[in-house]
CSV table of C-alpha atoms and ligand atoms in Angstrom, one decimal:
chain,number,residue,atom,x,y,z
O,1,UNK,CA,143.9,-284.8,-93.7
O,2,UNK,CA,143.3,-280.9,-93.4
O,3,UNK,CA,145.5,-278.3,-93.2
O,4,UNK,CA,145.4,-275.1,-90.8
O,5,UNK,CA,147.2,-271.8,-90.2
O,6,UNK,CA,148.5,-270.5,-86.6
O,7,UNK,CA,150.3,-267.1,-85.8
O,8,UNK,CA,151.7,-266.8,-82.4
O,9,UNK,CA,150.6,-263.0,-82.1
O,10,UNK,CA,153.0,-260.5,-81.5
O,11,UNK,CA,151.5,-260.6,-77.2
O,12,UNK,CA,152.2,-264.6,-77.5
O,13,UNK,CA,156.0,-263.7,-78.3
O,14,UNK,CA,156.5,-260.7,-75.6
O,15,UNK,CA,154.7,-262.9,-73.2
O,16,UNK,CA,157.5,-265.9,-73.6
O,17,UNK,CA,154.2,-268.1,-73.9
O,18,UNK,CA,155.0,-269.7,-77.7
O,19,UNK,CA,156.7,-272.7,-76.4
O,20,UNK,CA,153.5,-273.6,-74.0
O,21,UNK,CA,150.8,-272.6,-77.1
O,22,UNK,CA,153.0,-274.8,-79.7
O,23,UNK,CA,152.8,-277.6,-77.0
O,24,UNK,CA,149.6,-277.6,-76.7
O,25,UNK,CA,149.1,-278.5,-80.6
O,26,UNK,CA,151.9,-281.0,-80.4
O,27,UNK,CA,150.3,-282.5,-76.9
O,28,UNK,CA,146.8,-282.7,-79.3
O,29,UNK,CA,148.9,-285.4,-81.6
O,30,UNK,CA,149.0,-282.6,-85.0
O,31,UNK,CA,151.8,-282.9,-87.0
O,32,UNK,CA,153.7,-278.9,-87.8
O,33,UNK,CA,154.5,-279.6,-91.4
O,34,UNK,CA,156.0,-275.3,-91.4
O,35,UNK,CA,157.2,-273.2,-89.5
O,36,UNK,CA,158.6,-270.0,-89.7
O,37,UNK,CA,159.3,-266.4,-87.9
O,38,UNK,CA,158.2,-263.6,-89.9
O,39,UNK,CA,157.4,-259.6,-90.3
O,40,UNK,CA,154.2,-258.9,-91.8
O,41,UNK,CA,153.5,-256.2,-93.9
O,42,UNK,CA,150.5,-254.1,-95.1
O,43,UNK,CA,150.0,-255.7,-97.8
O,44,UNK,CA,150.1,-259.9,-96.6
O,45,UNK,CA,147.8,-258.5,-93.3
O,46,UNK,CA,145.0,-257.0,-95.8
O,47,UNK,CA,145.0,-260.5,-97.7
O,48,UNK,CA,144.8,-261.9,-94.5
O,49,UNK,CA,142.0,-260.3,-92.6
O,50,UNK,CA,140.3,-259.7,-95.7
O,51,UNK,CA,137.2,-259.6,-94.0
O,52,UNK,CA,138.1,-257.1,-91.7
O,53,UNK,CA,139.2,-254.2,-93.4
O,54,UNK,CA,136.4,-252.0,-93.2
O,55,UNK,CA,135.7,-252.5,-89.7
O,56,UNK,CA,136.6,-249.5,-87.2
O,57,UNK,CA,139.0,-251.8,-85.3
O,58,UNK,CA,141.3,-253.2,-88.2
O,59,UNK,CA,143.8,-250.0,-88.3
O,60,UNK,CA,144.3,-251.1,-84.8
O,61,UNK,CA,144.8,-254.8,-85.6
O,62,UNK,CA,147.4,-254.3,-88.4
O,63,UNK,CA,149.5,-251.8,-86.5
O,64,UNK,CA,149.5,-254.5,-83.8
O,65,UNK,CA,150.1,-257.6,-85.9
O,66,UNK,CA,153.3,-255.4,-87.6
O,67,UNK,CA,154.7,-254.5,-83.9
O,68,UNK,CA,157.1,-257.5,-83.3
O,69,UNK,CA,157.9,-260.8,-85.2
O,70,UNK,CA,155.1,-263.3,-85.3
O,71,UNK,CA,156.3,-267.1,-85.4
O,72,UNK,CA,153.9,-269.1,-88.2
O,73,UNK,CA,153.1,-272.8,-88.6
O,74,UNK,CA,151.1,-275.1,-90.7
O,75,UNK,CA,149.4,-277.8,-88.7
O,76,UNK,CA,148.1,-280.9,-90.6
O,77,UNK,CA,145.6,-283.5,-89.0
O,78,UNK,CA,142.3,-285.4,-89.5
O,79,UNK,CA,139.4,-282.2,-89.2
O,80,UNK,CA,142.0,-280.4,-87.5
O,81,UNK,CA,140.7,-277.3,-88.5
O,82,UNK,CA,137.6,-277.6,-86.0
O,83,UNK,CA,139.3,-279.3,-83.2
O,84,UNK,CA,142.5,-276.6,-83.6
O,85,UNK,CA,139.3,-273.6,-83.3
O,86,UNK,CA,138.1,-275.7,-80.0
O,87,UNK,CA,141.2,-275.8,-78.3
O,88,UNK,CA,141.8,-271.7,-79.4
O,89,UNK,CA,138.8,-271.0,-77.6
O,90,UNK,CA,136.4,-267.6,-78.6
O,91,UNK,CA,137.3,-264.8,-79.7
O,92,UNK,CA,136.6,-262.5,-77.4
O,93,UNK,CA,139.4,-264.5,-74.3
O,94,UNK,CA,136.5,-263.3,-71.7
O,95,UNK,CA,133.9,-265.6,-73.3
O,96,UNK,CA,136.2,-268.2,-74.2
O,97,UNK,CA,136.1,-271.5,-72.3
O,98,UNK,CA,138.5,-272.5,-69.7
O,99,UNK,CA,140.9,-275.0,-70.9
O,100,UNK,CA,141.7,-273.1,-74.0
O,101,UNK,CA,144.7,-271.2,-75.2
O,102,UNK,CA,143.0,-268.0,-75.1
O,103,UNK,CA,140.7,-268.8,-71.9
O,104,UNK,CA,143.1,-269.8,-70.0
O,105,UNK,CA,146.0,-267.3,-70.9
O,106,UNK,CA,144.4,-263.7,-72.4
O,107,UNK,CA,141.8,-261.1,-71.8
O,108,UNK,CA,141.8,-258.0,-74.8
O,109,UNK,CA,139.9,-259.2,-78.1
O,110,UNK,CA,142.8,-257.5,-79.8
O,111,UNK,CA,145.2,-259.6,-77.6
O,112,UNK,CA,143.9,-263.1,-78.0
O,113,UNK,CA,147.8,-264.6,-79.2
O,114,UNK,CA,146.7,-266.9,-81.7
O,115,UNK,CA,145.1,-266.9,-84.8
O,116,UNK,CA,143.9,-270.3,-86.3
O,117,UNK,CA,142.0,-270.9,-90.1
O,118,UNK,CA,138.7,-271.2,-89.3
O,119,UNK,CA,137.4,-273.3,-92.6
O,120,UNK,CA,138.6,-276.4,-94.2
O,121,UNK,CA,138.6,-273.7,-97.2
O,122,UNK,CA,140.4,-271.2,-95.5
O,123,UNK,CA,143.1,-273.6,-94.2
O,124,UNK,CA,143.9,-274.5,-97.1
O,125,UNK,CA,144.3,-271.2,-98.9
O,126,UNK,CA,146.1,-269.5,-95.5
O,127,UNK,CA,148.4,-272.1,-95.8
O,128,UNK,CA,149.4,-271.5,-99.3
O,129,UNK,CA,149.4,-267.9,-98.5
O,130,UNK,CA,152.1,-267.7,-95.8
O,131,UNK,CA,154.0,-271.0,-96.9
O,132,UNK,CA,155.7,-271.8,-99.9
O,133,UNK,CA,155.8,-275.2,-101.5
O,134,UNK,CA,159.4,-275.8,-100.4
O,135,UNK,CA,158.5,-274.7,-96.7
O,136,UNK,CA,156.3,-277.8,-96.1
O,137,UNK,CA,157.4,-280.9,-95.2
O,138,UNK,CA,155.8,-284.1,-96.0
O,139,UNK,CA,156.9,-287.1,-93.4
O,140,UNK,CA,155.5,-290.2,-91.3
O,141,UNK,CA,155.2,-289.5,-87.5
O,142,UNK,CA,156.0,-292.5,-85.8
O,143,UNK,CA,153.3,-292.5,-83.1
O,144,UNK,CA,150.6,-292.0,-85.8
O,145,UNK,CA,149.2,-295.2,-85.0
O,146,UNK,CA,148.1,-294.2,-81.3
O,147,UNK,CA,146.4,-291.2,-82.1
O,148,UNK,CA,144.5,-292.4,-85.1
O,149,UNK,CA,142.4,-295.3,-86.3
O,150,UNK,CA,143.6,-296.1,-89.8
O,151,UNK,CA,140.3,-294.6,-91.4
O,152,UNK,CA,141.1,-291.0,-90.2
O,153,UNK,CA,144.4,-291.2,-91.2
O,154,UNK,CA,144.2,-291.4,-94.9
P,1,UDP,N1,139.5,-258.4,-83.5
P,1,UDP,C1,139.5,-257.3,-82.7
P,1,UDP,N2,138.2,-256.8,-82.3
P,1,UDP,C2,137.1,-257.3,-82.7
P,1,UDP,C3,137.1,-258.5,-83.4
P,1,UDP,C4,138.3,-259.0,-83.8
P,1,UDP,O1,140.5,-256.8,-82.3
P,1,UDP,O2,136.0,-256.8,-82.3
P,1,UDP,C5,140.7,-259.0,-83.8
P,1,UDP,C6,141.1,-260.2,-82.9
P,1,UDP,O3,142.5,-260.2,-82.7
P,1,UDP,C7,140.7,-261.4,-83.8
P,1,UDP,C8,141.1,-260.9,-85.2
P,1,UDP,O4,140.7,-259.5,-85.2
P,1,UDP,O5,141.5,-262.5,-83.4
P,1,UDP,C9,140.4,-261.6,-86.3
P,1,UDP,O6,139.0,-261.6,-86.1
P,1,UDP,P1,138.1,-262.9,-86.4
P,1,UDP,O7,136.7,-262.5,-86.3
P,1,UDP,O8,138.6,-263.5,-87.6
P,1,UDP,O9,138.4,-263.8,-85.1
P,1,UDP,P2,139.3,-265.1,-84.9
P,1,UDP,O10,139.1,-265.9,-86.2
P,1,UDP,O11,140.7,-264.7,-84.7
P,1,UDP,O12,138.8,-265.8,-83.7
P,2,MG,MG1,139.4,-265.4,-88.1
């Protein structure tokens, strides 16, 4: 089972549109093993988008990212870091697919509501970086057995 990151982006909270993003996961079969409301800081955004600091747009990104609470959740599921990146959609929300979060409901780059881990690597260490230990929950969802053969849910 792999683990993966989501932000609801400050635009997903003023837009009212976290409970219809969260459902979509949920709808997908994922199990949220986390989830919090948060502030982030300077500091937690640089770790972050480490690989986006130097670029002209990341002063930008950070003051956005620090303009309203941000809601966080760990998802955990078999290759669910792919299939979470599918139904996110591109992006840039004007080249991104119909049928995804940010096809269907944005349009800026900078306003694209959701972020999601986009490794099996970076899952992993997102996770750890937003979540403590004590913040993730380890338990059996019932309806397990209709959304996975028992292979893919070791
Ligand atoms: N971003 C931006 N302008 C750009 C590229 C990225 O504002 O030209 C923002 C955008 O909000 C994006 C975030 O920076 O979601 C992180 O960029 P990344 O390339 O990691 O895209 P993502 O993984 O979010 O699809
Ligand atoms: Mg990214």
């Amino acid at each position: 089972m792999e683990r993966t990151l989501i932000i609801l982006k400050p635009d997903a909270i003023q837009r009212g549109l976290s409970g219809e993003i969260i459902t979509r996961f949920e709808k997908k079969g994922l199990k949220i093993i986390g989830m919090k409301m948060m502030r982030l800081d300077s500091a937690l955004l640089k770790a972050h988008y480490s690989h986006l600091t130097d670029k002209p747009f990341y002063k930008g990104l950070e003051e956005f990212m620090k303009s309203s609470p941000v809601i966080a959740f760990a998802l955990e599921g078999y290759e669910c870091v792919n299939s979470v990146r599918i139904i996110l959609g591109a992006t840039n929300p004007r080249e991104a697919e119909a049928g995804t979060i940010r096809g269907d409901m944005s349009i800026g780059t900078g306003r694209n509501l959701v972020h999601a881990s986009d490794s099996t690597e970076n899952g992993e260490k997102e996770v750890g970086r937003f979540f403590d230990d004590n913040e993730l929950f380890s338990y059996d969802k019932s309806e397990y057995i209709h959304i996975y053969e028992d292979f893919e849910r070791k």
